[in-house]
CSV table of C-alpha atoms in Angstrom, one decimal:
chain,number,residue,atom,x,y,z
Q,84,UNK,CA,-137.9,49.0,-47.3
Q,85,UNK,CA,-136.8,49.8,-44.1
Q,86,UNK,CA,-137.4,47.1,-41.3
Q,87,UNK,CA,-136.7,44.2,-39.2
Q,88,UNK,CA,-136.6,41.7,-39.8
Q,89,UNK,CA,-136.4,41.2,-37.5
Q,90,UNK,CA,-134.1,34.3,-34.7
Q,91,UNK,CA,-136.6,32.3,-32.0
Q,92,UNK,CA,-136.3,29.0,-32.3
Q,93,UNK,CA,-139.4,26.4,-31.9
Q,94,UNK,CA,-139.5,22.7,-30.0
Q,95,UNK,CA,-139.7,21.2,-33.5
Q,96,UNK,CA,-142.4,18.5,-34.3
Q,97,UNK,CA,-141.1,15.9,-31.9
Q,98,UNK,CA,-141.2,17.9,-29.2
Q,99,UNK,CA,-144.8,19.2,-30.3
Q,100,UNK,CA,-145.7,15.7,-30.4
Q,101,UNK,CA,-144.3,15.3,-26.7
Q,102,UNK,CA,-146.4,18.2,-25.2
Q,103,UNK,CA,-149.3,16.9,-26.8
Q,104,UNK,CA,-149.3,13.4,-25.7
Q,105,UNK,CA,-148.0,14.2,-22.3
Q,106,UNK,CA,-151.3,16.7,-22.4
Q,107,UNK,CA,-153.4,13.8,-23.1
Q,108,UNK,CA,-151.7,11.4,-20.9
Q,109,UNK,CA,-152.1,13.3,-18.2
Q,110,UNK,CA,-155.7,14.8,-18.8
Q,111,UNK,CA,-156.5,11.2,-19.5
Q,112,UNK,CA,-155.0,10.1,-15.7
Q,113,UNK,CA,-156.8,13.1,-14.0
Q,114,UNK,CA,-159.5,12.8,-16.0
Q,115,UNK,CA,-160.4,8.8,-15.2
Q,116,UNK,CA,-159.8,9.3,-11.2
Q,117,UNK,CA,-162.2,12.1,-11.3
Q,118,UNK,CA,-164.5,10.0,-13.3
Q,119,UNK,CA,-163.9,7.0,-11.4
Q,120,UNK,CA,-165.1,8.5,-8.2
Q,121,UNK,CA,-168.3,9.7,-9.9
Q,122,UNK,CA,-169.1,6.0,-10.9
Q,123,UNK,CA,-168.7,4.8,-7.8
Q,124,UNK,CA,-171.6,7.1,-7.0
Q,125,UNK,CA,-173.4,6.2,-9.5
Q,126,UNK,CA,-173.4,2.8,-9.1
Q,127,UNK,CA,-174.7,3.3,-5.7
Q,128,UNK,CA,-177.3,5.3,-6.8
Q,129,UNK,CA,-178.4,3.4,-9.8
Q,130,UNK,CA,-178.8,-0.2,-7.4
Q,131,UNK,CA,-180.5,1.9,-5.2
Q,132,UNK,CA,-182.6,3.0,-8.1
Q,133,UNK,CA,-183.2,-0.5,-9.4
Q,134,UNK,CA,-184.2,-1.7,-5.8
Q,135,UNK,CA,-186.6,1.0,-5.9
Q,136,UNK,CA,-188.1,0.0,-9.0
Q,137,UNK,CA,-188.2,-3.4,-8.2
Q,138,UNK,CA,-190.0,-2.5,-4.8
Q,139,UNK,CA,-192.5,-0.6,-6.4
Q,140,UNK,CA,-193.6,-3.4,-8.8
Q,141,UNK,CA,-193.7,-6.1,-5.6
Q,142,UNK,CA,-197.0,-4.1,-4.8
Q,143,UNK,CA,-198.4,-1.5,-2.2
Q,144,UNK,CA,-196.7,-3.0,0.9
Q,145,UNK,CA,-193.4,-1.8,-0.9
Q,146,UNK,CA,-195.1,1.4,-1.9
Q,147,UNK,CA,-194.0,3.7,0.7
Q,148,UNK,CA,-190.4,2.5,0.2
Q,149,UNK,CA,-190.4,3.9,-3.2
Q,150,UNK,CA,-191.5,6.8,-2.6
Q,151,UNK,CA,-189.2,7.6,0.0
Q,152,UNK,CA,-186.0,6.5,-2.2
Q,153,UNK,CA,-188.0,9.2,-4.8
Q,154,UNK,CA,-187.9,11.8,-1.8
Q,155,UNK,CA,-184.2,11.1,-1.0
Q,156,UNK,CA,-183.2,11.5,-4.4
Q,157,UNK,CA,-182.6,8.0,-5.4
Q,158,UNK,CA,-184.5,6.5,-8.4
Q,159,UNK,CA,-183.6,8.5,-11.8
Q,160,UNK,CA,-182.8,11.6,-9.4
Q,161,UNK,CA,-179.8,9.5,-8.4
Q,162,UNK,CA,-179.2,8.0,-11.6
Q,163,UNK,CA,-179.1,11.8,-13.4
Q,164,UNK,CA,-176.7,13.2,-11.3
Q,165,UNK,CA,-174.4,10.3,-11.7
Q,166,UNK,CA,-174.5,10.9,-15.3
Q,167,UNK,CA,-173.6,14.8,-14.6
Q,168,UNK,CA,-170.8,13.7,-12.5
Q,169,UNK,CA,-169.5,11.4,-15.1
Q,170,UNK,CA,-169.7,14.7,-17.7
Q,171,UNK,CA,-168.3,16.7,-15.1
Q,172,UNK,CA,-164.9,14.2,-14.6
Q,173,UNK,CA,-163.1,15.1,-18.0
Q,174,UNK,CA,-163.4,18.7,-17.6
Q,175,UNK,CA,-162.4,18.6,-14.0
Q,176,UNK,CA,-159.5,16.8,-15.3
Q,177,UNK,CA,-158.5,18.7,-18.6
Q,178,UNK,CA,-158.2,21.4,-15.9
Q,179,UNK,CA,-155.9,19.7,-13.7
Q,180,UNK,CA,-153.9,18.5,-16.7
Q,181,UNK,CA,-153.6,22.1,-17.7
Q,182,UNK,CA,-152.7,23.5,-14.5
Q,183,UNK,CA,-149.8,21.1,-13.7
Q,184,UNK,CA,-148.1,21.4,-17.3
Q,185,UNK,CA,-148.1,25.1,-16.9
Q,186,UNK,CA,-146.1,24.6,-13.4
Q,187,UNK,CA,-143.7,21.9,-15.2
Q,188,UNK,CA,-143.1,24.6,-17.8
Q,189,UNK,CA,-142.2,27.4,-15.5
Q,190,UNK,CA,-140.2,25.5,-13.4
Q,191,UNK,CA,-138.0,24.8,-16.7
Q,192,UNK,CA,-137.8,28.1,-17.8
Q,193,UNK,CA,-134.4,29.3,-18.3
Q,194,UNK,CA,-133.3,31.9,-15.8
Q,195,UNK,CA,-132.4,35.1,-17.2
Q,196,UNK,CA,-128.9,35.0,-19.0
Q,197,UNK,CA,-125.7,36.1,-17.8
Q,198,UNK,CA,-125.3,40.0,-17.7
Q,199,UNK,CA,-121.6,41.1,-18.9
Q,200,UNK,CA,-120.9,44.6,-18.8
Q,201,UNK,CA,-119.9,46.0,-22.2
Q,202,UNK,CA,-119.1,49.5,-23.1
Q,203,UNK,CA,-121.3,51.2,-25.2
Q,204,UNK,CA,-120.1,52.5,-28.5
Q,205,UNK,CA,-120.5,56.3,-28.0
Q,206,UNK,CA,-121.6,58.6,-31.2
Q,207,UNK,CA,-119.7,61.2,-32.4
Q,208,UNK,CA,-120.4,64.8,-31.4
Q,209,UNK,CA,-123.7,65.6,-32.3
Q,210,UNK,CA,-124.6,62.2,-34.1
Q,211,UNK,CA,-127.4,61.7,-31.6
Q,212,UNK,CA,-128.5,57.9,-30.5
Q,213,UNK,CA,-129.5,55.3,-33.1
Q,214,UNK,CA,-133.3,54.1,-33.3
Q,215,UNK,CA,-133.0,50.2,-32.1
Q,216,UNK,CA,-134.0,47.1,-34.4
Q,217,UNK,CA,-136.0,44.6,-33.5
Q,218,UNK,CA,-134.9,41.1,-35.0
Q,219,UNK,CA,-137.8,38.4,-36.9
Q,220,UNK,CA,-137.4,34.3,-36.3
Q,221,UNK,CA,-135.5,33.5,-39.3
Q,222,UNK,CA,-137.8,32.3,-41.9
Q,223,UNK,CA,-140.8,34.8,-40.6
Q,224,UNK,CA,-141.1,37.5,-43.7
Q,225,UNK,CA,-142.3,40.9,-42.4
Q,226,UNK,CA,-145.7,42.1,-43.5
Q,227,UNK,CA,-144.7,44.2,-45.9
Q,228,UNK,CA,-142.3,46.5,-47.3
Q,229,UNK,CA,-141.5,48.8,-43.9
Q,230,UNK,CA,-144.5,47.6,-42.0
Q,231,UNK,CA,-142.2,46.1,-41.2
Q,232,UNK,CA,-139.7,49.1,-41.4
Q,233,UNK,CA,-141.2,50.6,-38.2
Q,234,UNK,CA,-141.6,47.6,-36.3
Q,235,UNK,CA,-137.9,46.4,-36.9
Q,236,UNK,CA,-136.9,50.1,-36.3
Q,237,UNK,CA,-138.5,50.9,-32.9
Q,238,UNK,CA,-137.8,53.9,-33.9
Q,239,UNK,CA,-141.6,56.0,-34.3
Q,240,UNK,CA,-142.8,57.0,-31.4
Q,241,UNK,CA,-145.6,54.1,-29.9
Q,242,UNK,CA,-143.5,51.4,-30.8
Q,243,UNK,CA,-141.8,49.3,-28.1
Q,244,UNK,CA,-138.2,48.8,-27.6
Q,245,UNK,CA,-137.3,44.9,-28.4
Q,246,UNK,CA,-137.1,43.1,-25.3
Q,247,UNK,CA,-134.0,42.5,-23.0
Q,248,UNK,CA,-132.6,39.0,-22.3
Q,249,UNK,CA,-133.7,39.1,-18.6
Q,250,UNK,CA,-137.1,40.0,-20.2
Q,251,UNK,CA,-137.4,37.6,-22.4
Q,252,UNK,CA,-136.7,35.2,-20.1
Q,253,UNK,CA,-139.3,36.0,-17.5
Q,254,UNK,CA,-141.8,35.6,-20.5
Q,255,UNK,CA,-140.3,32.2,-21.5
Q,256,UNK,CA,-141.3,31.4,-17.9
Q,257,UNK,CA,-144.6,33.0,-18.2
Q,258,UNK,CA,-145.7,30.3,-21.7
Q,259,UNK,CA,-146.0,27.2,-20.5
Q,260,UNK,CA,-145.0,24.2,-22.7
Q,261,UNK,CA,-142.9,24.4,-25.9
Q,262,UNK,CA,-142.1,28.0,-25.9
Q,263,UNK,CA,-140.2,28.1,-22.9
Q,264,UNK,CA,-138.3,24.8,-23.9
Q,265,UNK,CA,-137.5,26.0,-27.0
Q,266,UNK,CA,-136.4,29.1,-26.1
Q,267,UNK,CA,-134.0,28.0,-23.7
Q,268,UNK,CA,-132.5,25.5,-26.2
Q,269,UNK,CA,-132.4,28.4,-28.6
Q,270,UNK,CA,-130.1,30.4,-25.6
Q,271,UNK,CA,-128.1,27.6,-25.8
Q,272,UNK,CA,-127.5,26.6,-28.9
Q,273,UNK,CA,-126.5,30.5,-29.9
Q,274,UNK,CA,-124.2,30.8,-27.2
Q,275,UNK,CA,-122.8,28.3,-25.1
Q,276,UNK,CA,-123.1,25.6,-27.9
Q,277,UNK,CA,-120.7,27.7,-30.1
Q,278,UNK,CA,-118.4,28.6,-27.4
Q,279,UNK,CA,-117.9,24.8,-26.8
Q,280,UNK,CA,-116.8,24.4,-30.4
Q,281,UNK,CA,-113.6,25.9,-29.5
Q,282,UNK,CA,-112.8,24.7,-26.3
Q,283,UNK,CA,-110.2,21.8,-26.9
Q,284,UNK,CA,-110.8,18.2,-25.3
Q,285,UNK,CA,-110.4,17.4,-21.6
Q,286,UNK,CA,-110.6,21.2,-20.7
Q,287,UNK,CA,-113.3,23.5,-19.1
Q,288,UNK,CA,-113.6,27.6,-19.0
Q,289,UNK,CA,-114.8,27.9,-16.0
Q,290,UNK,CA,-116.9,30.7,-14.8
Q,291,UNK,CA,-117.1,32.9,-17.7
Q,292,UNK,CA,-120.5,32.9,-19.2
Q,293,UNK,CA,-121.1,33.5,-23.3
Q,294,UNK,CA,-121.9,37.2,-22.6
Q,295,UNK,CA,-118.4,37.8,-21.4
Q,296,UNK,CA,-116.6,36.3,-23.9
Q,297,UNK,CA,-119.0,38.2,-26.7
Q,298,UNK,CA,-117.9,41.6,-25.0
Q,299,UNK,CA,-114.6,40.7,-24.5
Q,300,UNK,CA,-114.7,40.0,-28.5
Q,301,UNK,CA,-116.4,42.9,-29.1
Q,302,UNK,CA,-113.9,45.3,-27.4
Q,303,UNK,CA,-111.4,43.8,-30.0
Q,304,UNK,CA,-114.0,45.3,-33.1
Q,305,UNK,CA,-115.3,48.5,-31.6
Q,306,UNK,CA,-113.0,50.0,-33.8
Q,307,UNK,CA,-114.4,48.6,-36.4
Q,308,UNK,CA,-117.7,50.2,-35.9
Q,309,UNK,CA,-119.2,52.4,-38.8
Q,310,UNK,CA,-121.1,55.1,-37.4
Q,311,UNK,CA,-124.4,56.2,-39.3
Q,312,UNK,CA,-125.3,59.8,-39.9
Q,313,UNK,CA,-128.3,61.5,-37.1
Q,314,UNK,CA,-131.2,62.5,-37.9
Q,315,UNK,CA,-130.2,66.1,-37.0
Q,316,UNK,CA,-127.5,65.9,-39.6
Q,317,UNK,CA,-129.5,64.1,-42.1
Q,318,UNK,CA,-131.4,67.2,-41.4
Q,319,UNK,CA,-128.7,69.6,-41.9
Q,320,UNK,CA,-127.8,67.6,-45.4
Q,321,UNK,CA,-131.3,67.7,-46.7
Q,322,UNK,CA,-131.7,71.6,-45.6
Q,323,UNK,CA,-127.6,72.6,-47.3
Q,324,UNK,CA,-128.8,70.7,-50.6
Q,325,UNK,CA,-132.7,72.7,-50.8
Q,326,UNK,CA,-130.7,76.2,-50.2
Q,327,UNK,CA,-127.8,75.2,-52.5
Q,328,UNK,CA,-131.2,74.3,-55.7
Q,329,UNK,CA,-128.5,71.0,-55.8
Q,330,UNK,CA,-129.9,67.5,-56.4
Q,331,UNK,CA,-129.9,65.0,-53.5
Q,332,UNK,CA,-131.2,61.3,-53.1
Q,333,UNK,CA,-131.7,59.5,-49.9
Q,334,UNK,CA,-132.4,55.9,-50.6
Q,335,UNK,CA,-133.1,53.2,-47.7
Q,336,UNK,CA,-132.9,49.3,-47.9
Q,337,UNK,CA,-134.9,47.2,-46.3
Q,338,UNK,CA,-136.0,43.4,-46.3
Q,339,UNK,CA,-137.6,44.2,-49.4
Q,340,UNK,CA,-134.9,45.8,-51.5
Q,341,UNK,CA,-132.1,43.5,-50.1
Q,342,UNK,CA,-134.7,40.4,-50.8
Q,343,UNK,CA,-135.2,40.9,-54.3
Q,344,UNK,CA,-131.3,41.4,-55.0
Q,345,UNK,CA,-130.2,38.3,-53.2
Q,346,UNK,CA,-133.0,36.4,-55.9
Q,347,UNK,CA,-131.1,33.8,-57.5
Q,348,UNK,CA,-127.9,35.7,-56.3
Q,349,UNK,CA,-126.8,34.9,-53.1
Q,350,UNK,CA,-130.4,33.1,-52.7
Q,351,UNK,CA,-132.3,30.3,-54.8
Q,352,UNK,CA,-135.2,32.3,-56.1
Q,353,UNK,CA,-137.6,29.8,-54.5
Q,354,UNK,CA,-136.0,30.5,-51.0
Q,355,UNK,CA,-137.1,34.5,-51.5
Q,356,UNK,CA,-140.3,33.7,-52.4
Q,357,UNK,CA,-141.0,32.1,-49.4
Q,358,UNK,CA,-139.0,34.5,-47.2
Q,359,UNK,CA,-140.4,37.5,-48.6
Q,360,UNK,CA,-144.8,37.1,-50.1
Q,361,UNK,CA,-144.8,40.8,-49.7
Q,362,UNK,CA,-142.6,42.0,-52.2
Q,363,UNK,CA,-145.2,42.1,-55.1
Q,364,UNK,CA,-146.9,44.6,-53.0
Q,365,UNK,CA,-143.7,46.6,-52.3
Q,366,UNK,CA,-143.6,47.0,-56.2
Q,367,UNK,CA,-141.7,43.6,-57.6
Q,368,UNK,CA,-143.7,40.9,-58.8
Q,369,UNK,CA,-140.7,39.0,-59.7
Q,370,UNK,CA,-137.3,39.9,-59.1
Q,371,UNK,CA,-135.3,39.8,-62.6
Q,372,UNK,CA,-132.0,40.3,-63.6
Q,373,UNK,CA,-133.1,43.6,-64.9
Q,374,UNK,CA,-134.9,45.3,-61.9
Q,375,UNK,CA,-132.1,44.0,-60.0
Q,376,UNK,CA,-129.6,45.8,-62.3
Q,377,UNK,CA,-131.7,49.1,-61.8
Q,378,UNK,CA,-131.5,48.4,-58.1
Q,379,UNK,CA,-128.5,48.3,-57.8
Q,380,UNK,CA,-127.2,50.8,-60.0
Q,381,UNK,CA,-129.4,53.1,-57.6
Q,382,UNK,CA,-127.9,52.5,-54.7
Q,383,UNK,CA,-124.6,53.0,-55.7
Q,384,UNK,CA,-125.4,55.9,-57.1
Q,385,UNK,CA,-127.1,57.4,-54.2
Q,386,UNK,CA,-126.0,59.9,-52.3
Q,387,UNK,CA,-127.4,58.6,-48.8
Q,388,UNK,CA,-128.1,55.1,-48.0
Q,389,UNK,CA,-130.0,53.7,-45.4
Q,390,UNK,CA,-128.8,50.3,-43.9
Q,391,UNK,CA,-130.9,48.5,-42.1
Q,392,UNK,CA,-129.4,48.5,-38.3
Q,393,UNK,CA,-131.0,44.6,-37.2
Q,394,UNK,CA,-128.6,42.1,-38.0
Q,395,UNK,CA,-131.5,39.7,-38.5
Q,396,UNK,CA,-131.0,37.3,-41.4
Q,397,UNK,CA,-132.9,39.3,-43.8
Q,398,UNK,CA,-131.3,42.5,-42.8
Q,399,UNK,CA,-127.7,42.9,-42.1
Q,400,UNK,CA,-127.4,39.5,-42.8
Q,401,UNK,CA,-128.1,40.1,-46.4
Q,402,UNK,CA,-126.7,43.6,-46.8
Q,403,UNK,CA,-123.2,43.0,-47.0
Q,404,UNK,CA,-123.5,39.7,-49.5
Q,405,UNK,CA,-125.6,41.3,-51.5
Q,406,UNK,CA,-123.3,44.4,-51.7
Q,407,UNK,CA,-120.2,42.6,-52.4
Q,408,UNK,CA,-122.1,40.2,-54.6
Q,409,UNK,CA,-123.2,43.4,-57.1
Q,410,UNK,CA,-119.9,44.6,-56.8
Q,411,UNK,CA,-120.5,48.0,-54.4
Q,412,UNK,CA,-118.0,48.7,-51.9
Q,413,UNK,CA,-120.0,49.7,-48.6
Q,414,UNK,CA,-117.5,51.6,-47.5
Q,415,UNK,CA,-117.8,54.3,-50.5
Q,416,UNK,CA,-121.6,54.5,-49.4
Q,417,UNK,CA,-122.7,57.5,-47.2
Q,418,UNK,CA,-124.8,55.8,-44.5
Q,419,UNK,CA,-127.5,56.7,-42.6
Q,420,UNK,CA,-130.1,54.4,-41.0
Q,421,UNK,CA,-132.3,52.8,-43.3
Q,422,UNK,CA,-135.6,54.4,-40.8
Q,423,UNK,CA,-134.2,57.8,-41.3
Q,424,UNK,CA,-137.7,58.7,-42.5
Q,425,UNK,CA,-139.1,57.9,-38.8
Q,426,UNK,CA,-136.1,59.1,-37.2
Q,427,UNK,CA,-136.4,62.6,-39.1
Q,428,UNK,CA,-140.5,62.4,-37.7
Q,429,UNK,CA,-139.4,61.6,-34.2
Q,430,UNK,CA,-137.3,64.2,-33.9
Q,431,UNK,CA,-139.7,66.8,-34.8
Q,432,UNK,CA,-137.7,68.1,-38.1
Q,433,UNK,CA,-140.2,67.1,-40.6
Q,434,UNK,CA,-141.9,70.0,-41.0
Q,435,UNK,CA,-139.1,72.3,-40.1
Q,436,UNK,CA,-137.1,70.6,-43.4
Q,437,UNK,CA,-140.1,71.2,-45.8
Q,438,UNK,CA,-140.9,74.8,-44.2
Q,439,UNK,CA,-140.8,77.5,-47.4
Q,440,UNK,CA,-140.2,74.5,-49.8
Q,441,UNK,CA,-142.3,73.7,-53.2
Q,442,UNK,CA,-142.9,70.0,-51.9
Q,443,UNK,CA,-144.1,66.9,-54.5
Q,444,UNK,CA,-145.5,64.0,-53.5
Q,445,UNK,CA,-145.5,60.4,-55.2
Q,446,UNK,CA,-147.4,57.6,-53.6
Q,447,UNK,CA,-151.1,55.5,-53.3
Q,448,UNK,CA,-151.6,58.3,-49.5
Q,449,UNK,CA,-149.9,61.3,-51.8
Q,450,UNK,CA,-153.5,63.3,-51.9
Q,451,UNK,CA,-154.1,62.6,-48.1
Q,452,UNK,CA,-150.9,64.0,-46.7
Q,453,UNK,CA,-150.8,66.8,-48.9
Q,454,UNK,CA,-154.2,68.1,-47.1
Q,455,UNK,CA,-152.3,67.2,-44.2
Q,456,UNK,CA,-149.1,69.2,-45.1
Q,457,UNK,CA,-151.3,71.8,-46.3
Q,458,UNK,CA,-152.7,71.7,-42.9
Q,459,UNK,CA,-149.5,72.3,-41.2
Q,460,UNK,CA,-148.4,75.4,-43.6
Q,461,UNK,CA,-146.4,73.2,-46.6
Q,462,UNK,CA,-146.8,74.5,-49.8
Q,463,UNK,CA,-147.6,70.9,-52.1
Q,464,UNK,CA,-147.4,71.9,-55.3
Q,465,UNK,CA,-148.1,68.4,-57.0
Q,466,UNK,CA,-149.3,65.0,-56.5
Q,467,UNK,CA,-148.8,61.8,-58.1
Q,468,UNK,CA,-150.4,58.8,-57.2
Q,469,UNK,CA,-149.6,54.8,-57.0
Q,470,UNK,CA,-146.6,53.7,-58.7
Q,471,UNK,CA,-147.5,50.2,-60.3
Q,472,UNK,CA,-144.3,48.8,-59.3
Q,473,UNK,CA,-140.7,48.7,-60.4
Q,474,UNK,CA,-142.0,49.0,-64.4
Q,475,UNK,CA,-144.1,52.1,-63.7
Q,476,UNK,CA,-141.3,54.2,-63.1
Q,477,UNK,CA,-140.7,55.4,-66.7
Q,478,UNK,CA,-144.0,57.5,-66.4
Q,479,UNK,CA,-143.7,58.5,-63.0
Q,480,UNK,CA,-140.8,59.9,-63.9
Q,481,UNK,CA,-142.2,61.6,-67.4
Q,482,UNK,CA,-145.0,63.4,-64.8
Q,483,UNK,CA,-142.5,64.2,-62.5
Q,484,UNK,CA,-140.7,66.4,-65.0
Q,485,UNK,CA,-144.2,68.2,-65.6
Q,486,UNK,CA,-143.9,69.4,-61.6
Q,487,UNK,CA,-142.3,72.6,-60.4
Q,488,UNK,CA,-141.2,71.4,-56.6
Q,489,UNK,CA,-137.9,71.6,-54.6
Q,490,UNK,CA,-137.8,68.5,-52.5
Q,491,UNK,CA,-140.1,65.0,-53.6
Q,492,UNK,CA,-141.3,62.8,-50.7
Q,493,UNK,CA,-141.1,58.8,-52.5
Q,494,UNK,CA,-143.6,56.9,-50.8
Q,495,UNK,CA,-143.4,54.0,-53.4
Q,496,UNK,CA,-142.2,50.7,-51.9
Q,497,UNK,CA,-139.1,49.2,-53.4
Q,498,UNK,CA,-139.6,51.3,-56.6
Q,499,UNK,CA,-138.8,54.7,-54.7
Q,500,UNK,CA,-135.0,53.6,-54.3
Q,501,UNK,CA,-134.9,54.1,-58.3
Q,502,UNK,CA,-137.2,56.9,-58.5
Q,503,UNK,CA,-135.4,59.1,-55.6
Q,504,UNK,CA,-131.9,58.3,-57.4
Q,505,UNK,CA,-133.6,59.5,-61.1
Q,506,UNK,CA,-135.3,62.8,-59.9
Q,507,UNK,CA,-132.0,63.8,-58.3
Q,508,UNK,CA,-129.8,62.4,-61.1
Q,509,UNK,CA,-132.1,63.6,-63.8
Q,510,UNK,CA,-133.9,66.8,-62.8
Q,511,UNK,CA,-131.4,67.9,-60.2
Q,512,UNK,CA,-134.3,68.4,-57.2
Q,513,UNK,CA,-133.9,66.7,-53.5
Q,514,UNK,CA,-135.9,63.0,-53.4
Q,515,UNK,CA,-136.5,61.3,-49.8
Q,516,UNK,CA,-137.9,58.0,-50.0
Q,517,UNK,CA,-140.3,58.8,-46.9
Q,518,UNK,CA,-142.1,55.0,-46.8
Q,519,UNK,CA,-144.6,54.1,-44.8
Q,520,UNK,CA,-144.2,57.4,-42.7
Q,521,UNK,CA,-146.8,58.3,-45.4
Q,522,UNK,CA,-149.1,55.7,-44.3
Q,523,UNK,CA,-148.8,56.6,-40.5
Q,524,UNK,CA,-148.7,60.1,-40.7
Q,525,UNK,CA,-152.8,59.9,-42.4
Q,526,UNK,CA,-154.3,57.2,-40.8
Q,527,UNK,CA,-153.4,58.9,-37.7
Q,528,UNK,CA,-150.6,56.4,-36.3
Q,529,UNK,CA,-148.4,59.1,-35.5
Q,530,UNK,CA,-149.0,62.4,-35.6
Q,531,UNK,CA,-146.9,65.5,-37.5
């Protein structure tokens, strides 16, 4: 599942509690000056009234008084719009209430953060820029196995690019209440809070912000940057293996896949059900010590692998412990991105890659995108539909084997990391596991 998984950071109870009773409070102040007012006017109106009244039961001499207090709008007249002005008071307050907490909250807004310049990591010749990762609030599970992959990629063409930190901080300003408090402790806590950890006592740094010192660190890493393979040599890979007739796999891991191997591994079980609902739609309706076994088998056995690129804490920050926990060295792995299937699309080699090829396809949208390869001059020469999750893919595999094709698009959730590595291992053909491409590509999303 390739995504994103994409860490914001909330005002916690307390301070919900706070905005709300400061709410009140102050709708409660505006709203009782406002209403006070309008019962000052009512009174007057409703002792005029009652003089009235009393006028007209003294007898005719009074009679022409009352009905000129009726005229004038005293009487019930005056006694009804009182009564609207004491409905109007609360509302007229609520308002005021509102507008001055919104300027409270913009005026504590955090101002945008620090900009330190840092170099940017150049690709090598001809690797071609990286689709950018969005990152998820820790604890907020994607909604589903890449829907998810193209959101936390920004990678397909329509989807924004995450936003900068001057960005983010003009809409902290533009929320008023919590959000903007919460995200400016957040700031805080993830950078100057940490960088005061190692200051020693009676000493200050002064004037150099947590951006400088995080480029100044990363200077000292760059070399330890791994660079992923393009999308034009992904390409080139996929193309050499097809004209060679020799087997290839390209696998990707998402939230999903790296979810279900940290179960009861490098996460309590419980902990993965609540970060990850989705995963008995991606295909596991329980992660077990076998499926995980299969998984990971696969993905050492891979001949691509797609890494997710967010170091959210269901992405990156799961790869690497899950990979040492099962024993595979990363460093052995040939990497690519783990959207490599929207990178391919945005780049327009799609279609060029499955030009003149026998192409199979395996998922619940396999019979709409073959009419929409056939559409486009690709010769499908079978289809297989859903995959009932990681325990279906002993028969997929058994009709697989009944196909004549040269290259198999996967779009099976978690389960096509398996399947991909078994049609290559097994019947020596070229498997992509193309996700929710599939999905986007038919309903129209993007377009081939």
């Amino acid at each position: 599942m390739g995504s994103g998984t994409p860490a914001g950071t909330g005002t916690g109870p307390a301070g919900v509690r706070g905005v709300k009773s400061g709410k009140r409070s102050t709708q409660t102040k505006a709203g009782t000056s406002a209403g006070a007012a309008h019962k000052v006017r009512a009174g007057k109106a409703g002792s005029t009234g009652s003089a009235v009244g009393r006028a007209g039961k003294a007898g005719p001499a009074n009679g022409s008084n009352a009905s000129r207090a009726s005229r004038t709008g005293k009487g019930k007249a005056g006694l009804r719009q009182a009564t609207a002005g004491r409905r109007a008071a609360p509302a007229r307050g609520r308002r005021a209430a509102a507008r001055a907490k919104q300027r409270t909250a913009m005026r504590r807004a955090p101002l945008p953060a620090p900009q330190a310049s840092t170099p940017q990591a150049m690709p090598a010749s001809g690797a071609g820029p990286a689709p950018r990762q969005a990152t998820l609030p820790k604890g907020v599970a994607p909604a589903g196995r890449e829907g998810a992959a193209a959101a936390n990629a920004g990678s397909a063409k329509g989807l924004p690019a995450p936003a900068q930190p001057a960005e983010q901080a003009v809409q902290a300003q533009a929320v008023p209440g919590g959000y903007a408090e919460g995200y400016r402790d957040g700031v805080f806590a993830g950078g100057e809070a940490l960088v005061a950890q190692h200051i020693p006592p009676d000493h200050i740094l002064p004037a150099v912000a947590a951006a400088d010192l995080i480029a100044a660190g990363f200077r000292q890493y760059a070399p330890s940057l791994a660079r992923l393979a393009s999308p034009h040599e992904m390409a080139g890979h996929i193309t050499a293996a097809l004209d060679a007739q020799r087997p290839l796999s390209v696998v990707r891991l998402g939230d999903g896949e790296l979810l279900t191997l940290a179960a009861d591994t490098v996460l309590p079980g419980q902990e993965v059900q609540e970060l990850a609902p989705f995963l008995p739609y991606a295909g596991v309706p329980c992660s077990t010590p076998d499926i995980r076994a299969m998984l990971a088998e696969a993905i050492q056995a891979a001949d691509w692998v797609g890494v997710p690129i967010s170091r959210a804490p269901t992405f990156q920050g799961l790869l690497f412990p899950v990979l040492r926990h099962f024993g595979i060295d990363w460093s052995r792995l040939k990497l690519t991105s783990s959207t490599i299937n929207y990178s391919l699309h945005q780049s327009g080699l799609v279609l060029p890659v499955l030009q003149g090829r026998r192409v199979l396809l395996i998922g619940s949208q396999a019979e709409e995108l073959a009419a929409l390869l056939h559409s486009r001059g690709i010769h499908v020469t079978g289809i297989i539909g859903s995959v009932a999750g990681v325990m279906d893919v002993p028969r997929v595999m058994q009709q697989t084997a009944e196909h004549a094709f040269d290259i198999a698009l996967v779009a099976a959730g978690i389960p096509a990391v398996i399947l991909c590595r078994r049609i290559a291992g097994e019947l020596g053909k070229v498997a992509l596991d193309f996700g929710h491409l599939a999905d986007k590509l038919v309903t129209g999303e993007l377009q081939l």
